[in-house]
Tab-separated table of C-alpha atoms (C1' of nucleotides) in Angstrom:
chain	number	residue	atom	x	y	z
A	80	UNK	CA	50.910	-165.514	38.127
A	81	UNK	CA	48.382	-167.435	36.091
A	82	UNK	CA	48.300	-170.459	38.345
A	83	UNK	CA	44.820	-171.517	37.308
A	84	UNK	CA	46.024	-175.052	36.721
A	85	UNK	CA	46.160	-177.050	39.938
A	86	UNK	CA	47.912	-179.958	38.257
A	87	UNK	CA	51.420	-179.283	37.078
A	88	UNK	CA	52.443	-179.905	33.508
A	89	UNK	CA	54.798	-182.638	34.612
A	90	UNK	CA	52.127	-184.369	36.628
A	91	UNK	CA	49.824	-184.287	33.640
A	92	UNK	CA	52.509	-185.664	31.357
A	93	UNK	CA	53.247	-188.514	33.769
A	94	UNK	CA	49.576	-189.421	34.155
A	95	UNK	CA	48.922	-189.201	30.432
A	96	UNK	CA	51.962	-191.308	29.615
A	97	UNK	CA	51.008	-194.012	32.100
A	98	UNK	CA	47.525	-194.112	30.597
A	99	UNK	CA	48.961	-194.419	27.085
A	100	UNK	CA	51.408	-197.157	28.090
A	101	UNK	CA	48.586	-199.053	29.805
A	102	UNK	CA	46.899	-199.196	26.388
A	103	UNK	CA	49.914	-200.941	24.873
A	104	UNK	CA	50.709	-203.486	27.540
A	105	UNK	CA	49.293	-204.873	30.765
A	106	UNK	CA	49.793	-202.745	33.879
A	107	UNK	CA	51.813	-202.093	35.962
A	108	UNK	CA	53.863	-199.854	33.692
A	109	UNK	CA	57.607	-200.277	34.023
A	110	UNK	CA	59.604	-197.383	35.387
A	111	UNK	CA	62.081	-197.614	32.521
A	112	UNK	CA	59.307	-197.562	29.889
A	113	UNK	CA	57.906	-194.446	31.459
A	114	UNK	CA	61.356	-192.894	31.605
A	115	UNK	CA	61.925	-193.646	27.937
A	116	UNK	CA	58.569	-192.261	26.910
A	117	UNK	CA	58.983	-189.057	28.882
A	118	UNK	CA	62.622	-188.618	27.964
A	119	UNK	CA	63.880	-188.401	31.545
A	120	UNK	CA	66.007	-190.627	33.761
A	121	UNK	CA	64.655	-193.524	35.788
A	122	UNK	CA	65.477	-191.948	39.152
A	123	UNK	CA	63.506	-188.874	38.076
A	124	UNK	CA	60.553	-191.064	37.212
A	125	UNK	CA	60.800	-192.906	40.500
A	126	UNK	CA	60.808	-189.720	42.477
A	127	UNK	CA	57.823	-188.290	40.582
A	128	UNK	CA	55.969	-191.594	40.887
A	129	UNK	CA	56.459	-191.498	44.644
A	130	UNK	CA	55.095	-187.968	44.662
A	131	UNK	CA	52.097	-189.009	42.552
A	132	UNK	CA	51.531	-191.993	44.822
A	133	UNK	CA	51.463	-189.665	47.812
A	134	UNK	CA	48.707	-187.761	45.999
A	135	UNK	CA	46.799	-191.013	45.385
A	136	UNK	CA	47.034	-190.579	41.629
A	137	UNK	CA	49.016	-193.781	41.094
A	138	UNK	CA	49.943	-196.948	42.926
A	139	UNK	CA	53.576	-197.976	42.859
A	140	UNK	CA	54.512	-201.603	43.340
A	141	UNK	CA	58.247	-201.661	44.126
A	142	UNK	CA	60.297	-203.437	41.469
A	143	UNK	CA	57.151	-204.087	39.478
A	144	UNK	CA	55.909	-200.748	38.168
A	145	UNK	CA	53.192	-198.171	38.406
A	146	UNK	CA	49.489	-198.038	37.643
A	147	UNK	CA	46.837	-195.345	37.721
A	148	UNK	CA	44.294	-195.031	40.493
A	149	UNK	CA	40.727	-194.122	39.523
A	150	UNK	CA	41.470	-190.532	40.426
A	151	UNK	CA	44.670	-190.570	38.428
A	152	UNK	CA	42.911	-192.125	35.466
A	153	UNK	CA	40.288	-189.395	35.465
A	154	UNK	CA	43.021	-186.791	35.363
A	155	UNK	CA	44.793	-188.640	32.571
A	156	UNK	CA	41.611	-188.941	30.546
A	157	UNK	CA	41.019	-185.225	30.895
A	158	UNK	CA	44.487	-184.524	29.492
A	159	UNK	CA	43.973	-187.001	26.643
A	160	UNK	CA	40.639	-185.389	25.868
A	161	UNK	CA	42.224	-181.964	25.615
A	162	UNK	CA	45.126	-183.353	23.580
A	163	UNK	CA	42.923	-185.005	21.039
A	164	UNK	CA	40.475	-182.105	20.783
A	165	UNK	CA	43.381	-179.785	20.049
A	166	UNK	CA	44.669	-182.227	17.440
A	167	UNK	CA	41.287	-182.159	15.741
A	168	UNK	CA	41.224	-178.380	15.815
A	169	UNK	CA	44.775	-178.051	14.501
A	170	UNK	CA	44.114	-180.420	11.582
A	171	UNK	CA	40.482	-179.648	10.735
A	172	UNK	CA	40.312	-175.937	11.475
A	173	UNK	CA	43.841	-174.581	11.194
A	174	UNK	CA	44.747	-177.037	8.394
A	175	UNK	CA	48.049	-178.033	9.919
A	176	UNK	CA	49.582	-181.257	8.584
A	177	UNK	CA	48.315	-184.484	10.130
A	178	UNK	CA	51.660	-185.741	11.285
A	179	UNK	CA	52.838	-182.513	12.885
A	180	UNK	CA	50.096	-181.701	15.361
A	181	UNK	CA	50.994	-184.058	18.180
A	182	UNK	CA	53.702	-181.851	19.668
A	183	UNK	CA	51.603	-178.708	19.361
A	184	UNK	CA	48.712	-180.423	21.100
A	185	UNK	CA	51.116	-181.702	23.703
A	186	UNK	CA	51.826	-178.114	24.703
A	187	UNK	CA	48.293	-176.805	24.461
A	188	UNK	CA	46.735	-179.594	26.507
A	189	UNK	CA	48.300	-178.262	29.731
A	190	UNK	CA	47.195	-174.695	29.095
A	191	UNK	CA	43.501	-175.238	28.560
A	192	UNK	CA	40.965	-174.161	31.169
A	193	UNK	CA	37.811	-176.264	31.561
A	194	UNK	CA	35.622	-173.576	30.014
A	195	UNK	CA	37.904	-173.473	26.986
A	196	UNK	CA	37.861	-177.259	26.672
A	197	UNK	CA	34.081	-177.295	26.701
A	198	UNK	CA	33.803	-174.453	24.211
A	199	UNK	CA	36.387	-176.040	21.915
A	200	UNK	CA	34.563	-179.369	21.978
A	201	UNK	CA	31.297	-177.635	21.161
A	202	UNK	CA	32.934	-175.668	18.342
A	203	UNK	CA	34.283	-178.920	16.897
A	204	UNK	CA	30.822	-180.493	17.277
A	205	UNK	CA	32.072	-182.995	19.844
A	206	UNK	CA	34.278	-185.199	17.674
A	207	UNK	CA	34.750	-188.775	18.835
A	208	UNK	CA	38.249	-189.424	17.498
A	209	UNK	CA	41.509	-187.562	16.983
A	210	UNK	CA	43.011	-187.393	13.463
A	211	UNK	CA	44.903	-190.623	14.177
A	212	UNK	CA	41.704	-192.452	15.023
A	213	UNK	CA	42.198	-192.574	18.760
A	214	UNK	CA	38.995	-192.065	20.739
A	215	UNK	CA	38.432	-188.745	22.457
A	216	UNK	CA	37.301	-189.326	26.044
A	217	UNK	CA	34.021	-187.569	26.798
A	218	UNK	CA	33.727	-184.805	29.369
A	219	UNK	CA	33.357	-187.397	32.140
A	220	UNK	CA	36.470	-189.227	30.973
A	221	UNK	CA	34.663	-192.200	29.457
A	222	UNK	CA	36.013	-193.903	26.340
A	223	UNK	CA	33.808	-196.197	24.236
A	224	UNK	CA	34.512	-199.944	24.478
A	225	UNK	CA	37.485	-201.067	22.469
A	226	UNK	CA	36.693	-203.633	19.769
A	227	UNK	CA	40.091	-203.420	18.121
A	228	UNK	CA	43.047	-205.743	18.016
A	229	UNK	CA	46.636	-204.929	17.087
A	230	UNK	CA	47.387	-205.546	13.421
A	231	UNK	CA	50.129	-207.831	14.719
A	232	UNK	CA	47.448	-210.204	16.006
A	233	UNK	CA	45.319	-210.275	12.851
A	234	UNK	CA	45.124	-213.669	11.154
A	235	UNK	CA	47.031	-214.026	7.878
A	236	UNK	CA	44.627	-213.555	4.939
A	237	UNK	CA	42.130	-211.679	7.102
A	238	UNK	CA	40.765	-208.274	6.162
A	239	UNK	CA	40.212	-205.446	8.609
A	240	UNK	CA	39.490	-201.758	8.919
A	241	UNK	CA	42.163	-199.523	10.408
A	242	UNK	CA	40.758	-197.858	13.517
A	243	UNK	CA	43.567	-196.051	15.255
A	244	UNK	CA	47.306	-195.570	15.516
A	245	UNK	CA	48.847	-195.289	18.949
A	246	UNK	CA	52.135	-193.791	17.867
A	247	UNK	CA	52.424	-190.151	17.180
A	248	UNK	CA	55.942	-189.615	15.949
A	249	UNK	CA	55.791	-187.293	12.982
A	250	UNK	CA	58.202	-189.175	10.700
A	251	UNK	CA	56.381	-192.433	11.191
A	252	UNK	CA	52.951	-190.930	10.690
A	253	UNK	CA	54.130	-189.360	7.448
A	254	UNK	CA	55.567	-192.693	6.330
A	255	UNK	CA	52.333	-194.472	7.132
A	256	UNK	CA	50.143	-191.854	5.501
A	257	UNK	CA	52.162	-192.091	2.294
A	258	UNK	CA	51.399	-195.802	2.182
A	259	UNK	CA	47.738	-195.206	2.799
A	260	UNK	CA	47.604	-196.161	6.458
A	261	UNK	CA	44.939	-193.769	7.652
A	262	UNK	CA	41.994	-194.277	10.000
A	263	UNK	CA	39.092	-195.872	8.170
A	264	UNK	CA	40.989	-197.638	5.371
A	265	UNK	CA	40.406	-201.269	4.509
A	266	UNK	CA	43.432	-203.500	4.583
A	267	UNK	CA	44.443	-207.183	4.363
A	268	UNK	CA	47.243	-208.969	6.156
A	269	UNK	CA	48.804	-211.025	3.389
A	270	UNK	CA	51.830	-212.564	5.087
A	271	UNK	CA	54.075	-212.574	8.106
A	272	UNK	CA	57.715	-213.326	7.459
A	273	UNK	CA	59.199	-215.909	9.849
A	274	UNK	CA	61.639	-215.203	12.672
A	275	UNK	CA	59.849	-212.076	13.897
A	276	UNK	CA	59.988	-210.665	10.374
A	277	UNK	CA	57.871	-207.941	8.782
A	278	UNK	CA	54.179	-208.080	7.999
A	279	UNK	CA	53.012	-207.678	4.396
A	280	UNK	CA	49.896	-205.564	4.449
A	281	UNK	CA	47.869	-204.534	1.422
A	282	UNK	CA	45.932	-201.305	1.774
A	283	UNK	CA	42.949	-201.104	-0.526
A	284	UNK	CA	43.628	-198.879	-3.496
A	285	UNK	CA	47.339	-199.654	-3.473
A	286	UNK	CA	48.960	-201.986	-6.007
A	287	UNK	CA	51.571	-203.473	-3.768
A	288	UNK	CA	51.531	-204.608	-0.170
A	289	UNK	CA	53.569	-202.572	2.316
A	290	UNK	CA	56.092	-204.161	4.685
A	291	UNK	CA	55.619	-203.198	8.286
A	292	UNK	CA	57.875	-203.955	11.232
A	293	UNK	CA	56.351	-205.737	14.161
A	294	UNK	CA	56.766	-202.822	16.514
A	295	UNK	CA	54.738	-200.598	14.240
A	296	UNK	CA	52.172	-203.310	13.603
A	297	UNK	CA	51.643	-203.609	17.345
A	298	UNK	CA	50.550	-200.002	17.487
A	299	UNK	CA	48.127	-200.052	14.589
A	300	UNK	CA	44.729	-201.168	15.807
A	301	UNK	CA	42.151	-202.715	13.489
A	302	UNK	CA	38.673	-204.200	13.530
A	303	UNK	CA	38.490	-207.465	11.550
A	304	UNK	CA	35.982	-207.449	8.687
A	305	UNK	CA	34.634	-210.263	6.499
B	263	UNK	CA	58.999	-184.035	27.727
B	264	UNK	CA	57.478	-181.460	25.409
B	265	UNK	CA	60.177	-178.833	25.903
B	266	UNK	CA	59.587	-177.130	22.589
B	267	UNK	CA	59.452	-173.761	24.312
B	268	UNK	CA	62.879	-172.272	24.892
B	269	UNK	CA	61.548	-169.384	26.942
B	270	UNK	CA	60.027	-170.331	30.243
B	271	UNK	CA	56.511	-169.315	31.168
B	272	UNK	CA	57.831	-167.135	33.974
B	273	UNK	CA	60.273	-165.373	31.698
B	274	UNK	CA	57.478	-164.683	29.249
B	275	UNK	CA	55.224	-163.368	31.995
B	276	UNK	CA	57.959	-161.037	33.248
B	277	UNK	CA	58.740	-159.701	29.787
B	278	UNK	CA	55.077	-159.258	28.927
B	279	UNK	CA	54.342	-157.496	32.195
B	280	UNK	CA	57.252	-155.112	31.767
B	281	UNK	CA	56.033	-154.293	28.263
B	282	UNK	CA	52.509	-153.663	29.551
B	283	UNK	CA	53.709	-151.477	32.417
B	284	UNK	CA	55.874	-149.496	29.990
B	285	UNK	CA	52.630	-148.612	28.171
B	286	UNK	CA	51.178	-147.088	31.322
B	287	UNK	CA	54.119	-145.106	32.615
B	288	UNK	CA	57.571	-144.027	31.600
B	289	UNK	CA	60.319	-146.655	31.932
B	290	UNK	CA	62.148	-147.888	33.906
B	291	UNK	CA	59.457	-150.022	35.501
B	292	UNK	CA	59.583	-150.146	39.291
B	293	UNK	CA	60.374	-153.457	40.917
B	294	UNK	CA	57.397	-153.139	43.249
B	295	UNK	CA	54.999	-152.406	40.372
B	296	UNK	CA	56.193	-155.513	38.608
B	297	UNK	CA	55.861	-157.521	41.830
B	298	UNK	CA	52.310	-156.313	42.298
B	299	UNK	CA	51.339	-157.055	38.729
B	300	UNK	CA	52.803	-160.536	38.767
B	301	UNK	CA	51.569	-161.325	42.268
B	302	UNK	CA	54.993	-162.255	43.646
B	303	UNK	CA	57.358	-160.710	46.190
B	304	UNK	CA	59.868	-157.983	45.386
B	305	UNK	CA	62.921	-160.169	46.116
B	306	UNK	CA	61.543	-162.740	43.675
B	307	UNK	CA	61.217	-160.051	41.039
B	308	UNK	CA	64.698	-158.779	41.706
B	309	UNK	CA	66.179	-162.228	41.346
B	310	UNK	CA	64.323	-162.894	38.110
B	311	UNK	CA	65.239	-159.473	36.769
B	312	UNK	CA	68.901	-160.213	37.431
B	313	UNK	CA	68.493	-163.478	35.564
B	314	UNK	CA	66.791	-161.730	32.652
B	315	UNK	CA	69.502	-159.083	32.642
B	316	UNK	CA	72.111	-161.830	32.386
B	317	UNK	CA	70.251	-163.029	29.288
B	318	UNK	CA	70.243	-159.489	27.877
B	319	UNK	CA	66.470	-159.368	27.823
B	320	UNK	CA	66.252	-156.411	30.226
B	321	UNK	CA	68.438	-153.722	31.695
B	322	UNK	CA	68.262	-153.216	35.424
B	323	UNK	CA	69.196	-149.847	36.872
B	324	UNK	CA	69.706	-150.406	40.602
B	325	UNK	CA	67.181	-148.550	42.754
B	326	UNK	CA	65.519	-147.184	39.646
B	327	UNK	CA	63.870	-150.101	37.878
B	328	UNK	CA	63.932	-152.272	34.830
B	329	UNK	CA	63.400	-151.786	31.122
B	330	UNK	CA	63.303	-154.058	28.124
B	331	UNK	CA	66.184	-154.461	25.710
B	332	UNK	CA	65.361	-154.705	21.993
B	333	UNK	CA	65.668	-158.459	22.256
B	334	UNK	CA	63.464	-158.553	25.334
B	335	UNK	CA	60.889	-156.349	23.666
B	336	UNK	CA	60.706	-158.653	20.671
B	337	UNK	CA	60.028	-161.570	22.975
B	338	UNK	CA	57.408	-159.581	24.860
B	339	UNK	CA	55.704	-158.539	21.660
B	340	UNK	CA	55.547	-162.142	20.536
B	341	UNK	CA	53.809	-163.088	23.782
B	342	UNK	CA	51.405	-160.169	23.502
B	343	UNK	CA	50.659	-161.182	19.921
B	344	UNK	CA	49.802	-164.697	20.964
B	345	UNK	CA	47.786	-163.442	23.937
B	346	UNK	CA	45.658	-161.142	21.848
B	347	UNK	CA	45.184	-163.604	18.991
B	348	UNK	CA	43.907	-166.167	21.473
B	349	UNK	CA	41.582	-163.566	22.986
B	350	UNK	CA	40.166	-162.912	19.539
B	351	UNK	CA	39.718	-166.613	18.917
B	352	UNK	CA	38.088	-167.232	22.296
B	353	UNK	CA	35.601	-164.387	21.843
B	354	UNK	CA	34.928	-164.499	18.096
B	355	UNK	CA	35.148	-168.224	17.403
B	356	UNK	CA	34.419	-170.002	20.686
B	357	UNK	CA	31.944	-167.305	21.776
B	358	UNK	CA	33.332	-167.030	25.287
B	359	UNK	CA	32.348	-163.884	27.221
B	360	UNK	CA	34.412	-160.785	26.535
B	361	UNK	CA	35.500	-160.200	30.104
B	362	UNK	CA	36.539	-163.770	30.836
B	363	UNK	CA	39.074	-164.533	28.150
B	364	UNK	CA	42.123	-162.766	29.543
B	365	UNK	CA	43.072	-165.529	31.966
B	366	UNK	CA	42.477	-168.268	29.418
B	367	UNK	CA	44.651	-166.437	26.897
B	368	UNK	CA	47.218	-165.902	29.607
B	369	UNK	CA	47.648	-169.678	29.825
B	370	UNK	CA	47.489	-170.429	26.127
B	371	UNK	CA	50.017	-167.781	25.113
B	372	UNK	CA	52.914	-169.776	26.628
B	373	UNK	CA	51.866	-173.028	24.963
B	374	UNK	CA	51.676	-171.882	21.379
B	375	UNK	CA	54.281	-172.980	18.844
B	376	UNK	CA	55.209	-170.552	16.068
B	377	UNK	CA	53.473	-172.649	13.423
B	378	UNK	CA	50.289	-172.618	15.503
B	379	UNK	CA	50.522	-168.856	15.998
B	380	UNK	CA	50.825	-168.301	12.261
B	381	UNK	CA	47.981	-170.680	11.451
B	382	UNK	CA	45.756	-169.142	14.105
B	383	UNK	CA	46.422	-165.632	12.815
B	384	UNK	CA	45.609	-166.760	9.273
B	385	UNK	CA	42.440	-168.480	10.449
B	386	UNK	CA	41.361	-165.278	12.197
B	387	UNK	CA	42.195	-163.303	9.036
B	388	UNK	CA	45.004	-161.426	10.786
B	389	UNK	CA	43.001	-159.247	13.175
B	390	UNK	CA	44.615	-155.998	14.242
B	391	UNK	CA	43.138	-155.639	17.725
B	392	UNK	CA	42.124	-157.832	20.629
B	393	UNK	CA	38.518	-157.680	21.909
B	394	UNK	CA	39.553	-154.907	24.310
B	395	UNK	CA	40.850	-152.774	21.477
B	396	UNK	CA	44.536	-153.303	22.167
B	397	UNK	CA	46.659	-153.656	19.038
B	398	UNK	CA	47.935	-157.084	18.064
B	399	UNK	CA	51.648	-156.875	17.216
B	400	UNK	CA	52.361	-158.259	13.747
B	401	UNK	CA	54.539	-161.311	13.191
B	402	UNK	CA	57.659	-159.123	13.354
B	403	UNK	CA	56.532	-157.608	16.646
B	404	UNK	CA	55.590	-154.225	15.243
B	405	UNK	CA	52.668	-152.254	16.641
B	406	UNK	CA	51.044	-149.419	14.705
B	407	UNK	CA	51.716	-145.881	15.952
B	408	UNK	CA	49.677	-144.927	18.980
B	409	UNK	CA	47.420	-141.914	18.431
B	410	UNK	CA	45.541	-142.327	21.678
B	411	UNK	CA	45.561	-140.450	24.911
B	412	UNK	CA	44.287	-141.592	28.308
B	413	UNK	CA	40.698	-140.560	28.962
B	414	UNK	CA	42.113	-138.893	32.061
B	415	UNK	CA	43.881	-136.392	29.820
B	416	UNK	CA	40.946	-135.552	27.584
B	417	UNK	CA	39.749	-131.967	27.810
B	418	UNK	CA	36.435	-131.383	29.575
B	419	UNK	CA	33.639	-131.078	27.019
B	420	UNK	CA	35.685	-132.901	24.378
B	421	UNK	CA	34.375	-135.904	22.482
B	422	UNK	CA	36.444	-138.956	21.628
B	423	UNK	CA	36.299	-142.507	20.368
B	424	UNK	CA	37.254	-145.287	22.752
B	425	UNK	CA	40.177	-147.170	21.277
B	426	UNK	CA	41.469	-149.594	23.867
B	427	UNK	CA	41.387	-150.617	27.507
B	428	UNK	CA	44.652	-151.637	29.143
B	429	UNK	CA	43.132	-153.404	32.104
B	430	UNK	CA	41.899	-156.887	31.795
B	431	UNK	CA	40.379	-157.733	35.140
B	432	UNK	CA	37.117	-159.534	34.495
B	433	UNK	CA	34.977	-157.689	37.042
B	434	UNK	CA	36.061	-154.309	35.763
B	435	UNK	CA	35.583	-155.228	32.121
B	436	UNK	CA	32.079	-156.455	32.891
B	437	UNK	CA	31.355	-153.236	34.785
B	438	UNK	CA	32.612	-151.155	31.887
B	439	UNK	CA	30.775	-153.183	29.246
B	440	UNK	CA	27.517	-152.766	31.107
B	441	UNK	CA	27.972	-149.001	30.914
B	442	UNK	CA	28.748	-149.160	27.252
B	443	UNK	CA	32.502	-148.756	27.425
B	444	UNK	CA	33.531	-150.882	24.490
B	445	UNK	CA	36.126	-150.319	21.802
B	446	UNK	CA	34.757	-148.067	19.067
B	447	UNK	CA	32.096	-146.218	21.063
B	448	UNK	CA	31.783	-142.445	20.999
B	449	UNK	CA	31.970	-140.680	24.325
B	450	UNK	CA	32.196	-137.213	25.853
B	451	UNK	CA	34.017	-136.100	28.968
B	452	UNK	CA	31.461	-133.887	30.664
B	453	UNK	CA	33.126	-133.072	33.953
B	454	UNK	CA	35.948	-133.815	36.334
B	455	UNK	CA	35.152	-133.507	40.015
B	456	UNK	CA	37.762	-131.506	41.973
B	457	UNK	CA	40.272	-132.917	44.447
B	458	UNK	CA	41.173	-135.911	42.286
B	459	UNK	CA	37.466	-136.821	42.032
B	460	UNK	CA	35.722	-138.988	39.437
B	461	UNK	CA	35.234	-138.206	35.768
B	462	UNK	CA	31.701	-137.920	34.379
B	463	UNK	CA	31.679	-139.555	30.995
B	464	UNK	CA	28.694	-139.834	28.680
B	465	UNK	CA	28.722	-142.778	26.320
B	466	UNK	CA	26.623	-142.219	23.225
B	467	UNK	CA	23.311	-144.038	23.433
B	468	UNK	CA	23.201	-143.803	27.218
B	469	UNK	CA	20.897	-141.369	29.041
B	470	UNK	CA	23.161	-140.607	31.956
B	471	UNK	CA	26.880	-140.070	32.228
B	472	UNK	CA	28.896	-142.687	34.065
B	473	UNK	CA	31.244	-141.801	36.893
B	474	UNK	CA	34.746	-143.228	36.474
B	475	UNK	CA	37.579	-143.246	38.965
B	476	UNK	CA	40.848	-141.719	37.853
B	477	UNK	CA	42.714	-144.999	37.961
B	478	UNK	CA	40.308	-146.571	35.516
B	479	UNK	CA	40.253	-143.449	33.353
B	480	UNK	CA	44.019	-143.652	33.059
B	481	UNK	CA	43.722	-147.056	31.460
B	482	UNK	CA	41.043	-146.221	28.930
B	483	UNK	CA	42.640	-144.826	25.794
B	484	UNK	CA	40.756	-142.605	23.367
B	485	UNK	CA	41.221	-140.668	20.147
B	486	UNK	CA	39.732	-137.161	20.361
B	487	UNK	CA	37.110	-136.384	17.736
B	488	UNK	CA	35.429	-133.136	16.697
C	247	DA	C1'	73.159	-222.850	43.939
C	248	DA	C1'	75.882	-219.524	41.466
C	249	DT	C1'	76.291	-216.210	37.904
C	250	DC	C1'	74.951	-212.676	34.807
C	251	DA	C1'	72.214	-209.031	32.828
C	252	DT	C1'	68.813	-205.792	33.351
C	253	DA	C1'	65.940	-202.866	35.814
C	254	DA	C1'	64.922	-200.473	40.038
C	255	DT	C1'	66.403	-197.961	43.808
C	256	DT	C1'	69.390	-195.012	46.735
C	257	DA	C1'	72.434	-191.149	47.469
C	258	DG	C1'	73.875	-186.851	46.548
C	259	DG	C1'	73.669	-182.794	43.589
C	260	DA	C1'	71.764	-178.818	40.557
C	261	DT	C1'	68.545	-175.218	38.892
C	262	DA	C1'	64.441	-172.276	38.246
C	263	DC	C1'	61.603	-169.752	40.829
C	264	DC	C1'	59.367	-168.852	44.652
C	265	DC	C1'	59.206	-167.248	50.083
C	266	DT	C1'	60.102	-164.214	54.719
C	267	DA	C1'	62.979	-161.322	57.629
C	268	DA	C1'	66.406	-158.012	58.039
C	269	DT	C1'	69.136	-154.363	56.249
C	270	DT	C1'	70.250	-150.650	53.158
C	271	DT	C1'	69.194	-146.914	50.020
C	272	DA	C1'	66.841	-143.060	48.021
C	273	DA	C1'	63.659	-139.398	48.128
C	274	DG	C1'	60.959	-136.038	50.294
C	275	DG	C1'	59.811	-133.139	54.085
C	276	DA	C1'	60.825	-130.534	58.267
D	45	DT	C1'	71.205	-131.358	58.195
D	46	DC	C1'	68.294	-134.763	60.105
D	47	DC	C1'	64.393	-137.735	60.117
D	48	DT	C1'	60.844	-140.565	58.107
D	49	DT	C1'	58.914	-143.459	54.805
D	50	DA	C1'	58.778	-146.387	51.053
D	51	DA	C1'	61.185	-149.077	47.996
D	52	DA	C1'	65.091	-151.892	46.892
D	53	DT	C1'	68.357	-155.114	48.202
D	54	DT	C1'	70.621	-158.842	50.841
D	55	DA	C1'	70.572	-163.141	53.329
D	56	DG	C1'	68.910	-167.435	54.058
D	57	DG	C1'	65.436	-170.887	53.139
D	58	DG	C1'	61.985	-174.020	50.487
D	59	DT	C1'	60.017	-176.947	46.650
D	60	DA	C1'	59.299	-179.191	42.129
D	61	DT	C1'	61.755	-181.525	38.969
D	62	DC	C1'	65.446	-182.685	36.867
D	63	DC	C1'	70.600	-185.000	36.767
D	64	DT	C1'	74.711	-188.791	37.387
D	65	DA	C1'	76.996	-192.460	39.929
D	66	DA	C1'	76.672	-196.258	42.828
D	67	DT	C1'	74.184	-199.975	44.851
D	68	DT	C1'	70.568	-203.398	45.239
D	69	DA	C1'	66.946	-206.499	43.616
D	70	DT	C1'	64.927	-209.523	40.288
D	71	DG	C1'	64.640	-212.934	36.839
D	72	DA	C1'	66.777	-215.972	33.655
D	73	DT	C1'	70.388	-219.054	32.565
D	74	DT	C1'	73.955	-222.329	33.519
DNA sequence: AATCATAATTAGGATACCCTAATTTAAGGA
DNA sequence: TCCTTAAATTAGGGTATCCTAATTATGATT
């Protein structure tokens, strides 16, 4: 059977998910967060985490959570690279809709031999970001330094440029795109309603500010501008 | 987890392999042939075949072998379609070497959503054959009528055009390509050595005929010409 | 310090899909 | 008819990866 891949699909999904969750909050990553993200039960996560720990891909601190080792991080970055390259290809080359490509890429990323990854990157002229603005790790797994802050932490009245969206659910991406929230747009945080209320954000070229929930605003990353 | 695919990779590999073996010999396909092709043991094949039979994808005649149901064949054709589209993409678009793409396609075929298949086919302008000349089933699973015969059955002295090669091992494909055996070439069967000996085949543009073993000649399909 | 709520962990179970060894069956030849 | 060989089948086992129910640990609150 075509067992070219040494790393199982599940292993790759666990490593990738830990890496993604580490971008949203400080490690170690909670078992229940991982379980939620992967759509499996906590005991399943725990068992897989123990297996990954035995392979020195993660370190598990009991009752605290799980974090990637260097080796695990390299693996995760390789998966993210493939994921985001495929997303680029699906949007730019195959013209599939922006908000729909995450799941397709999620399948393809585990089925891509190194030679295919390299050739795909070359064909795409080595893009640096996925369609959602997230950086594509280079072939060595390196990601450029992160100068962004979550929109949630932008000062009221401050302008910024939208860099990336770490949230790939199709319905949300479609919602955001319809209100102009796309990588590269200029926006201004006009107001934050009290009591953990929504943020009023004006996207340049739009007449009215959009209201964003805090959870979404925490996953939109911006670079402040003058 | 990204469980978009309803059919497991193993199921797809079994169905595809049965379909391929049915092209080389009369059904039912022997358990041991299937085991050899898939690189697993006979009891494993038998158990999977029973499982596939329970899903009405194959019919298993005890001690005789296994054949595809209509439903199973449709599934197999869909896998073959994806396999051959990816081969086309890998060779034509990513410029990967002709003899190396089979394994890569073998991975990708199980990780391709319907929408991606359709978009890929459109991008490739709906090719009708893979790089090895094998027909690409259309979206409904149909394959054009087969007018070919195995080179092994060509009459001595007869000329023919090479249509397709049903044998995707990299070393052999490289060997064949170096001797000019590519889809579309004109060739002549000059001689067959006695006692199941090799065939002497002259490929147009080459000074000397090449000697081919019978097993290989049985997998090269040609259309006789005047 | 005691209590409560939440998260993590343990215990036991299931399935897909693979394995080897032993036994049975079918086909061909003497 | 009997024997041999090869293939198919049965029997028992393993692993990755998932599940639910029950128990334990942790942190916050009273």
